[in-house]
Amino acid sequence: MQNLKPTTPFARDISEGLSAKDKYIPSKYFYDDAGSRIFMQIMKMPGYYPTECEFEILTQQSGSILNRLAFNEKFNIVEFGSGDGSKTKQLLKTFINKKTSFTYIPIDISQQAIDALKSNICTDFPDIDIQPRTGDYFDVLHELSQSNVPNLFIFLGGNIGNYNSEEAIELLKMFNSGMKKGDKLLIGMDLKKNPRIIQYAYDDPYGITKAFNMNLLTRINYELDADANLDQFDFYCHYNPQNGEVNSYLVSLKKQVFYSKALNRQFDFDKDELIWTELSRKYSFEEITDLAKTCGFTVSYNFTDCKHYFTDSLWEK
Ligand code: AVI
């Protein structure tokens, strides 16, 4: 019998990724409900420093960030992929305390995420001017570029590190195309540092990052009616300090196949074959300057935590 045509982007991407010569699963598929819950656990893990470092920056330096913006009229804070807003709240709190006049525009593709964020933010700041948007980043960007109001774009969490070089440049150029001269972008980026610290943050002793990766197989079993045996896969990750890349993988522990009813096809794995699941890139300050320049920005200032592990880099168009 013939393979069935994939009917969803997930089905298509899994079908393509698991039949490629070098197998892969796009890392955006980590974040189903279960995966998002595991990611919350990762963010609370003692060795996973990016969250606490960025929290420290936004708690202690939002006043300096505000000064650097040098906007002297009401502006928009446009946030891409805002999550639960706990870090952004630190920034908003300072701006509100300093009687700054702004509209907060969080953008997310998920209506559910936006609803949760809105109620979370409005509980803490009942008078905030909040205008959430759901949908495609590009459409919202186009709309914003038509108005004269200055914009601060924020893209936190080090998410840019999960894109390969070409995709990162494409995304940042798209942000740039929706900005006016003088608009700013505050972007969270994880810095190169002692390789052991980075290795430990991803290869954690609690098995939480492993569970995060294994959940991809659970999702395949559930959404594509497949029979992957999780006991026959392991997790491996490796930081290469020479190129700043953490690469993560699922590893097939034996020669095996699993079958998806939804796709009516089987996927074959050799013993020790890898499925690449994620890139988490780390940057030097020089690389940050070069990336900003390539995408039409200049770096105004790098706000770092006290250990210099992470930066919220402020860029200007
Ligand atoms: C969301 N992103 C920035 C995280 C990271 O550090 O690359 C995802 C993650 N993967 C494993 N641990 C955390």
mmCIF file of C-alpha atoms and ligand atoms in Angstrom:
data_model
loop_
_atom_site.group_PDB
_atom_site.id
_atom_site.type_symbol
_atom_site.label_atom_id
_atom_site.label_comp_id
_atom_site.label_asym_id
_atom_site.label_seq_id
_atom_site.Cartn_x
_atom_site.Cartn_y
_atom_site.Cartn_z
ATOM 1 C CA MET A 1 0.000 0.000 0.000
ATOM 2 C CA GLN A 2 1.093 3.557 -0.756
ATOM 3 C CA ASN A 3 2.305 6.070 1.808
ATOM 4 C CA LEU A 4 -0.442 8.504 2.772
ATOM 5 C CA LYS A 5 0.085 12.152 1.909
ATOM 6 C CA PRO A 6 0.905 14.184 5.055
ATOM 7 C CA THR A 7 -2.050 16.377 5.955
ATOM 8 C CA THR A 8 -0.436 18.725 8.500
ATOM 9 C CA PRO A 9 2.877 20.674 8.574
ATOM 10 C CA PHE A 10 3.956 18.409 11.477
ATOM 11 C CA ALA A 11 3.226 15.244 9.465
ATOM 12 C CA ARG A 12 5.034 16.631 6.426
ATOM 13 C CA ASP A 13 8.113 17.804 8.390
ATOM 14 C CA ILE A 14 8.416 14.538 10.337
ATOM 15 C CA SER A 15 8.013 12.522 7.171
ATOM 16 C CA GLU A 16 10.739 14.563 5.445
ATOM 17 C CA GLY A 17 13.043 14.775 8.460
ATOM 18 C CA LEU A 18 12.975 11.070 9.302
ATOM 19 C CA SER A 19 13.540 9.968 5.728
ATOM 20 C CA ALA A 20 16.468 12.346 5.089
ATOM 21 C CA LYS A 21 20.012 10.969 4.815
ATOM 22 C CA ASP A 22 20.928 12.910 7.987
ATOM 23 C CA LYS A 23 17.738 12.629 10.015
ATOM 24 C CA TYR A 24 16.335 15.653 11.818
ATOM 25 C CA ILE A 25 13.207 16.975 13.582
ATOM 26 C CA PRO A 26 12.701 20.786 13.538
ATOM 27 C CA SER A 27 13.095 22.131 17.093
ATOM 28 C CA LYS A 28 9.873 24.158 16.899
ATOM 29 C CA TYR A 29 8.055 20.838 17.464
ATOM 30 C CA PHE A 30 9.371 20.633 21.051
ATOM 31 C CA TYR A 31 6.640 22.991 22.184
ATOM 32 C CA ASP A 32 3.374 21.058 22.330
ATOM 33 C CA ASP A 33 1.583 21.286 25.707
ATOM 34 C CA ALA A 34 3.712 18.568 27.349
ATOM 35 C CA GLY A 35 6.930 19.957 25.805
ATOM 36 C CA SER A 36 6.127 23.493 26.970
ATOM 37 C CA ARG A 37 5.651 22.141 30.498
ATOM 38 C CA ILE A 38 9.025 20.355 30.335
ATOM 39 C CA PHE A 39 10.632 23.561 29.040
ATOM 40 C CA MET A 40 9.292 25.381 32.139
ATOM 41 C CA GLN A 41 11.117 22.755 34.230
ATOM 42 C CA ILE A 42 14.319 23.313 32.217
ATOM 43 C CA MET A 43 14.104 27.038 32.941
ATOM 44 C CA LYS A 44 13.981 26.288 36.681
ATOM 45 C CA MET A 45 16.886 23.814 36.584
ATOM 46 C CA PRO A 46 19.938 24.972 38.620
ATOM 47 C CA GLY A 47 22.417 24.574 35.722
ATOM 48 C CA TYR A 48 20.259 26.226 33.046
ATOM 49 C CA TYR A 49 21.657 29.737 33.557
ATOM 50 C CA PRO A 50 20.096 31.721 30.601
ATOM 51 C CA THR A 51 16.741 32.288 32.331
ATOM 52 C CA GLU A 52 18.134 33.588 35.626
ATOM 53 C CA CYS A 53 20.768 35.694 33.834
ATOM 54 C CA GLU A 54 18.202 37.410 31.647
ATOM 55 C CA PHE A 55 15.891 37.835 34.634
ATOM 56 C CA GLU A 56 18.744 39.568 36.474
ATOM 57 C CA ILE A 57 19.426 41.902 33.517
ATOM 58 C CA LEU A 58 15.774 42.920 33.220
ATOM 59 C CA THR A 59 15.303 43.285 36.977
ATOM 60 C CA GLN A 60 18.403 45.388 37.553
ATOM 61 C CA GLN A 61 18.978 47.256 34.315
ATOM 62 C CA SER A 62 15.587 48.177 32.865
ATOM 63 C CA GLY A 63 16.132 51.793 33.977
ATOM 64 C CA SER A 64 19.360 51.932 31.935
ATOM 65 C CA ILE A 65 17.607 50.249 29.011
ATOM 66 C CA LEU A 66 14.925 52.933 29.144
ATOM 67 C CA ASN A 67 17.556 55.715 29.190
ATOM 68 C CA ARG A 68 19.297 54.223 26.164
ATOM 69 C CA LEU A 69 16.052 54.169 24.176
ATOM 70 C CA ALA A 70 15.919 57.971 24.329
ATOM 71 C CA PHE A 71 12.346 58.037 23.028
ATOM 72 C CA ASN A 72 10.713 61.300 24.063
ATOM 73 C CA GLU A 73 7.155 60.492 23.063
ATOM 74 C CA LYS A 74 4.757 57.581 23.578
ATOM 75 C CA PHE A 75 6.167 54.409 22.011
ATOM 76 C CA ASN A 76 5.193 50.797 21.296
ATOM 77 C CA ILE A 77 6.835 47.800 22.960
ATOM 78 C CA VAL A 78 6.362 45.029 20.425
ATOM 79 C CA GLU A 79 7.226 41.592 21.774
ATOM 80 C CA PHE A 80 7.764 38.524 19.584
ATOM 81 C CA GLY A 81 6.981 35.131 21.154
ATOM 82 C CA SER A 82 6.291 36.494 24.611
ATOM 83 C CA GLY A 83 5.794 33.226 26.574
ATOM 84 C CA ASP A 84 4.295 33.746 30.030
ATOM 85 C CA GLY A 85 5.722 37.280 30.248
ATOM 86 C CA SER A 86 7.545 36.776 33.566
ATOM 87 C CA LYS A 87 10.791 38.364 32.326
ATOM 88 C CA THR A 88 9.084 41.097 30.328
ATOM 89 C CA LYS A 89 7.141 42.042 33.459
ATOM 90 C CA GLN A 90 10.401 43.222 35.056
ATOM 91 C CA LEU A 91 10.927 45.633 32.172
ATOM 92 C CA LEU A 92 7.302 46.810 32.149
ATOM 93 C CA LYS A 93 7.351 47.336 35.924
ATOM 94 C CA THR A 94 10.326 49.705 35.706
ATOM 95 C CA PHE A 95 8.886 51.587 32.728
ATOM 96 C CA ILE A 96 5.548 52.026 34.561
ATOM 97 C CA ASN A 97 7.253 53.144 37.793
ATOM 98 C CA LYS A 98 9.134 55.755 35.797
ATOM 99 C CA LYS A 99 5.818 57.042 34.410
ATOM 100 C CA THR A 100 6.761 56.129 30.853
ATOM 101 C CA SER A 101 4.017 56.262 28.277
ATOM 102 C CA PHE A 102 3.860 53.150 26.060
ATOM 103 C CA THR A 103 1.588 50.588 24.436
ATOM 104 C CA TYR A 104 2.549 46.940 24.965
ATOM 105 C CA ILE A 105 1.918 44.793 21.871
ATOM 106 C CA PRO A 106 2.740 41.099 22.493
ATOM 107 C CA ILE A 107 2.569 38.936 19.361
ATOM 108 C CA ASP A 108 2.127 35.183 19.348
ATOM 109 C CA ILE A 109 0.698 32.649 16.927
ATOM 110 C CA SER A 110 -1.235 30.959 19.728
ATOM 111 C CA GLN A 111 -4.451 32.673 20.900
ATOM 112 C CA GLN A 112 -4.303 30.564 24.063
ATOM 113 C CA ALA A 113 -0.802 31.878 24.895
ATOM 114 C CA ILE A 114 -1.916 35.463 24.256
ATOM 115 C CA ASP A 115 -5.023 35.115 26.465
ATOM 116 C CA ALA A 116 -2.944 33.703 29.336
ATOM 117 C CA LEU A 117 -0.324 36.434 28.944
ATOM 118 C CA LYS A 118 -2.932 39.193 28.856
ATOM 119 C CA SER A 119 -4.606 38.087 32.069
ATOM 120 C CA ASN A 120 -1.194 37.604 33.742
ATOM 121 C CA ILE A 121 0.005 41.117 32.770
ATOM 122 C CA CYS A 122 -3.310 42.839 33.541
ATOM 123 C CA THR A 123 -3.419 41.311 37.035
ATOM 124 C CA ASP A 124 -0.101 42.979 37.872
ATOM 125 C CA PHE A 125 -0.586 46.175 35.864
ATOM 126 C CA PRO A 126 -4.328 46.874 35.610
ATOM 127 C CA ASP A 127 -3.804 50.261 33.897
ATOM 128 C CA ILE A 128 -1.404 49.054 31.204
ATOM 129 C CA ASP A 129 -2.231 49.885 27.584
ATOM 130 C CA ILE A 130 -1.981 46.383 26.096
ATOM 131 C CA GLN A 131 -2.938 45.493 22.515
ATOM 132 C CA PRO A 132 -2.083 41.823 21.930
ATOM 133 C CA ARG A 133 -2.000 40.428 18.384
ATOM 134 C CA THR A 134 -2.225 36.873 17.204
ATOM 135 C CA GLY A 135 -0.978 35.753 13.851
ATOM 136 C CA ASP A 136 1.892 36.002 11.509
ATOM 137 C CA TYR A 137 4.791 38.261 12.619
ATOM 138 C CA PHE A 138 5.087 39.654 9.107
ATOM 139 C CA ASP A 139 1.490 40.952 8.899
ATOM 140 C CA VAL A 140 1.776 42.730 12.253
ATOM 141 C CA LEU A 141 5.154 44.178 11.244
ATOM 142 C CA HIS A 142 3.737 45.559 8.037
ATOM 143 C CA GLU A 143 0.919 47.240 9.933
ATOM 144 C CA LEU A 144 3.303 48.783 12.504
ATOM 145 C CA SER A 145 5.657 50.108 9.848
ATOM 146 C CA GLN A 146 2.802 52.267 8.516
ATOM 147 C CA SER A 147 2.509 54.313 11.754
ATOM 148 C CA ASN A 148 4.747 57.146 13.065
ATOM 149 C CA VAL A 149 4.928 55.837 16.645
ATOM 150 C CA PRO A 150 8.496 54.819 17.686
ATOM 151 C CA ASN A 151 8.909 51.085 18.363
ATOM 152 C CA LEU A 152 10.962 49.010 20.774
ATOM 153 C CA PHE A 153 10.922 45.427 19.498
ATOM 154 C CA ILE A 154 11.840 42.723 22.008
ATOM 155 C CA PHE A 155 12.885 39.157 21.264
ATOM 156 C CA LEU A 156 14.034 37.592 24.530
ATOM 157 C CA GLY A 157 15.139 34.212 25.880
ATOM 158 C CA GLY A 158 18.024 33.611 23.491
ATOM 159 C CA ASN A 159 15.562 32.187 20.962
ATOM 160 C CA ILE A 160 17.625 33.583 18.071
ATOM 161 C CA GLY A 161 20.236 30.907 18.927
ATOM 162 C CA ASN A 162 17.799 28.185 17.821
ATOM 163 C CA TYR A 163 17.901 29.427 14.203
ATOM 164 C CA ASN A 164 20.714 28.512 11.808
ATOM 165 C CA SER A 165 22.753 31.432 10.409
ATOM 166 C CA GLU A 166 20.679 31.940 7.266
ATOM 167 C CA GLU A 167 17.349 31.684 9.112
ATOM 168 C CA ALA A 168 18.546 34.077 11.837
ATOM 169 C CA ILE A 169 19.586 36.636 9.222
ATOM 170 C CA GLU A 170 16.290 36.218 7.383
ATOM 171 C CA LEU A 171 14.246 36.728 10.581
ATOM 172 C CA LEU A 172 16.261 39.751 11.736
ATOM 173 C CA LYS A 173 16.073 41.351 8.290
ATOM 174 C CA MET A 174 12.307 40.842 8.431
ATOM 175 C CA PHE A 175 12.192 42.624 11.816
ATOM 176 C CA ASN A 176 14.329 45.393 10.282
ATOM 177 C CA SER A 177 11.960 45.763 7.325
ATOM 178 C CA GLY A 178 9.095 46.496 9.731
ATOM 179 C CA MET A 179 11.075 49.176 11.605
ATOM 180 C CA LYS A 180 11.608 52.894 11.026
ATOM 181 C CA LYS A 181 14.945 54.667 11.404
ATOM 182 C CA GLY A 182 15.559 55.153 15.141
ATOM 183 C CA ASP A 183 13.411 52.156 16.203
ATOM 184 C CA LYS A 184 15.161 49.757 18.596
ATOM 185 C CA LEU A 185 15.414 45.984 19.010
ATOM 186 C CA LEU A 186 16.282 44.374 22.377
ATOM 187 C CA ILE A 187 17.443 40.848 21.646
ATOM 188 C CA GLY A 188 18.460 38.148 24.165
ATOM 189 C CA MET A 189 21.603 36.238 23.159
ATOM 190 C CA ASP A 190 23.549 33.591 25.030
ATOM 191 C CA LEU A 191 27.297 34.277 25.174
ATOM 192 C CA LYS A 192 30.284 32.003 24.625
ATOM 193 C CA LYS A 193 31.792 31.037 27.971
ATOM 194 C CA ASN A 194 33.587 28.163 29.718
ATOM 195 C CA PRO A 195 32.445 25.144 27.660
ATOM 196 C CA ARG A 196 31.750 23.029 30.763
ATOM 197 C CA ILE A 197 29.117 25.516 31.957
ATOM 198 C CA ILE A 198 27.345 25.333 28.615
ATOM 199 C CA GLN A 199 27.645 21.543 28.329
ATOM 200 C CA TYR A 200 26.128 21.163 31.833
ATOM 201 C CA ALA A 201 23.164 23.440 31.000
ATOM 202 C CA TYR A 202 22.076 21.092 28.176
ATOM 203 C CA ASP A 203 23.422 17.693 29.293
ATOM 204 C CA ASP A 204 21.730 17.998 32.667
ATOM 205 C CA PRO A 205 22.056 15.319 35.372
ATOM 206 C CA TYR A 206 18.300 15.376 36.120
ATOM 207 C CA GLY A 207 17.306 13.995 32.693
ATOM 208 C CA ILE A 208 14.948 16.914 32.051
ATOM 209 C CA THR A 209 16.538 17.905 28.727
ATOM 210 C CA LYS A 210 16.451 14.223 27.757
ATOM 211 C CA ALA A 211 12.718 14.133 28.556
ATOM 212 C CA PHE A 212 12.260 17.313 26.468
ATOM 213 C CA ASN A 213 13.825 15.503 23.480
ATOM 214 C CA MET A 214 12.041 12.183 24.103
ATOM 215 C CA ASN A 215 8.747 14.059 24.063
ATOM 216 C CA LEU A 216 9.269 14.520 20.313
ATOM 217 C CA LEU A 217 8.842 10.742 19.936
ATOM 218 C CA THR A 218 5.807 10.769 22.231
ATOM 219 C CA ARG A 219 4.342 13.505 20.046
ATOM 220 C CA ILE A 220 5.014 11.478 16.879
ATOM 221 C CA ASN A 221 3.353 8.425 18.474
ATOM 222 C CA TYR A 222 0.345 10.466 19.521
ATOM 223 C CA GLU A 223 -0.163 12.766 16.544
ATOM 224 C CA LEU A 224 0.899 10.386 13.788
ATOM 225 C CA ASP A 225 -0.402 7.194 15.371
ATOM 226 C CA ALA A 226 3.093 5.697 15.489
ATOM 227 C CA ASP A 227 4.703 2.976 17.591
ATOM 228 C CA ALA A 228 8.195 4.340 18.388
ATOM 229 C CA ASN A 229 9.601 2.605 21.480
ATOM 230 C CA LEU A 230 11.126 5.306 23.679
ATOM 231 C CA ASP A 231 13.328 2.758 25.494
ATOM 232 C CA GLN A 232 15.165 2.184 22.242
ATOM 233 C CA PHE A 233 16.297 5.780 21.901
ATOM 234 C CA ASP A 234 18.685 7.902 23.955
ATOM 235 C CA PHE A 235 19.592 11.597 24.047
ATOM 236 C CA TYR A 236 22.988 13.102 23.275
ATOM 237 C CA CYS A 237 24.176 16.700 23.077
ATOM 238 C CA HIS A 238 27.499 18.349 22.487
ATOM 239 C CA TYR A 239 28.866 21.897 22.776
ATOM 240 C CA ASN A 240 31.624 22.824 20.338
ATOM 241 C CA PRO A 241 33.387 25.921 21.702
ATOM 242 C CA GLN A 242 35.074 26.532 18.342
ATOM 243 C CA ASN A 243 31.847 27.323 16.529
ATOM 244 C CA GLY A 244 29.646 28.159 19.544
ATOM 245 C CA GLU A 245 27.077 25.462 18.719
ATOM 246 C CA VAL A 246 25.248 23.112 21.053
ATOM 247 C CA ASN A 247 23.760 20.378 18.879
ATOM 248 C CA SER A 248 21.233 17.941 20.351
ATOM 249 C CA TYR A 249 20.191 14.544 19.067
ATOM 250 C CA LEU A 250 18.078 11.483 19.659
ATOM 251 C CA VAL A 251 20.164 8.306 19.190
ATOM 252 C CA SER A 252 18.746 4.992 18.011
ATOM 253 C CA LEU A 253 20.079 2.321 20.390
ATOM 254 C CA LYS A 254 19.556 -0.512 17.887
ATOM 255 C CA LYS A 255 18.665 -1.238 14.288
ATOM 256 C CA GLN A 256 14.915 -0.776 14.320
ATOM 257 C CA VAL A 257 11.830 0.476 12.518
ATOM 258 C CA PHE A 258 8.715 2.214 13.676
ATOM 259 C CA TYR A 259 5.469 2.577 11.814
ATOM 260 C CA SER A 260 3.065 5.517 11.536
ATOM 261 C CA LYS A 261 -0.541 4.644 10.725
ATOM 262 C CA ALA A 262 -1.351 8.251 9.850
ATOM 263 C CA LEU A 263 1.369 8.269 7.181
ATOM 264 C CA ASN A 264 1.068 4.577 6.414
ATOM 265 C CA ARG A 265 4.829 4.281 6.326
ATOM 266 C CA GLN A 266 7.689 2.980 8.366
ATOM 267 C CA PHE A 267 10.877 4.746 9.350
ATOM 268 C CA ASP A 268 14.148 2.802 9.539
ATOM 269 C CA PHE A 269 17.000 3.486 11.930
ATOM 270 C CA ASP A 270 20.475 1.973 12.085
ATOM 271 C CA LYS A 271 22.107 1.243 15.412
ATOM 272 C CA ASP A 272 23.625 4.522 16.712
ATOM 273 C CA GLU A 273 21.948 6.578 13.995
ATOM 274 C CA LEU A 274 21.264 10.183 15.045
ATOM 275 C CA ILE A 275 18.181 12.367 14.717
ATOM 276 C CA TRP A 276 19.306 15.996 15.032
ATOM 277 C CA THR A 277 16.772 17.898 17.149
ATOM 278 C CA GLU A 278 18.185 21.309 18.020
ATOM 279 C CA LEU A 279 20.842 23.943 17.503
ATOM 280 C CA SER A 280 21.472 26.344 20.415
ATOM 281 C CA ARG A 281 24.033 28.858 19.248
ATOM 282 C CA LYS A 282 26.269 30.924 21.567
ATOM 283 C CA TYR A 283 27.756 34.254 20.457
ATOM 284 C CA SER A 284 30.827 36.416 21.045
ATOM 285 C CA PHE A 285 30.364 40.211 21.194
ATOM 286 C CA GLU A 286 32.169 40.475 17.866
ATOM 287 C CA GLU A 287 29.721 38.033 16.255
ATOM 288 C CA ILE A 288 26.812 40.027 17.699
ATOM 289 C CA THR A 289 28.168 43.237 16.138
ATOM 290 C CA ASP A 290 28.639 41.496 12.770
ATOM 291 C CA LEU A 291 25.153 39.944 12.830
ATOM 292 C CA ALA A 292 23.554 43.303 13.690
ATOM 293 C CA LYS A 293 25.429 44.973 10.822
ATOM 294 C CA THR A 294 24.503 42.255 8.306
ATOM 295 C CA CYS A 295 20.822 42.811 9.176
ATOM 296 C CA GLY A 296 20.879 46.628 8.977
ATOM 297 C CA PHE A 297 21.348 47.506 12.674
ATOM 298 C CA THR A 298 24.029 49.010 14.903
ATOM 299 C CA VAL A 299 24.588 47.769 18.461
ATOM 300 C CA SER A 300 23.828 50.577 20.960
ATOM 301 C CA TYR A 301 24.705 48.636 24.102
ATOM 302 C CA ASN A 302 25.113 45.102 25.462
ATOM 303 C CA PHE A 303 23.374 44.716 28.827
ATOM 304 C CA THR A 304 24.926 41.667 30.532
ATOM 305 C CA ASP A 305 24.343 39.824 33.817
ATOM 306 C CA CYS A 306 27.033 40.049 36.519
ATOM 307 C CA LYS A 307 28.680 36.805 35.345
ATOM 308 C CA HIS A 308 28.733 37.926 31.681
ATOM 309 C CA TYR A 309 26.970 34.732 30.621
ATOM 310 C CA PHE A 310 24.104 36.336 28.673
ATOM 311 C CA THR A 311 23.309 39.622 26.980
ATOM 312 C CA ASP A 312 20.202 41.583 26.150
ATOM 313 C CA SER A 313 21.693 43.444 23.227
ATOM 314 C CA LEU A 314 20.084 46.761 22.254
ATOM 315 C CA TRP A 315 20.179 47.402 18.510
ATOM 316 C CA GLU A 316 19.130 50.494 16.585
ATOM 317 C CA LYS A 317 17.939 50.757 13.005
HETATM 318 C C1 AVI B 1 14.290 28.207 23.799
HETATM 319 N N1 AVI B 1 15.735 28.042 23.655
HETATM 320 C C2 AVI B 1 16.428 29.355 23.719
HETATM 321 C C3 AVI B 1 16.327 27.039 24.559
HETATM 322 C C4 AVI B 1 17.869 26.933 24.343
HETATM 323 O O1 AVI B 1 18.593 27.124 25.303
HETATM 324 O O2 AVI B 1 18.284 26.716 23.202
HETATM 325 C C5 AVI B 1 15.701 25.675 24.361
HETATM 326 C C6 AVI B 1 16.400 24.596 25.136
HETATM 327 N N2 AVI B 1 16.809 23.451 24.654
HETATM 328 C C7 AVI B 1 17.376 22.728 25.600
HETATM 329 N N3 AVI B 1 17.374 23.435 26.707
HETATM 330 C C8 AVI B 1 16.753 24.611 26.449
#
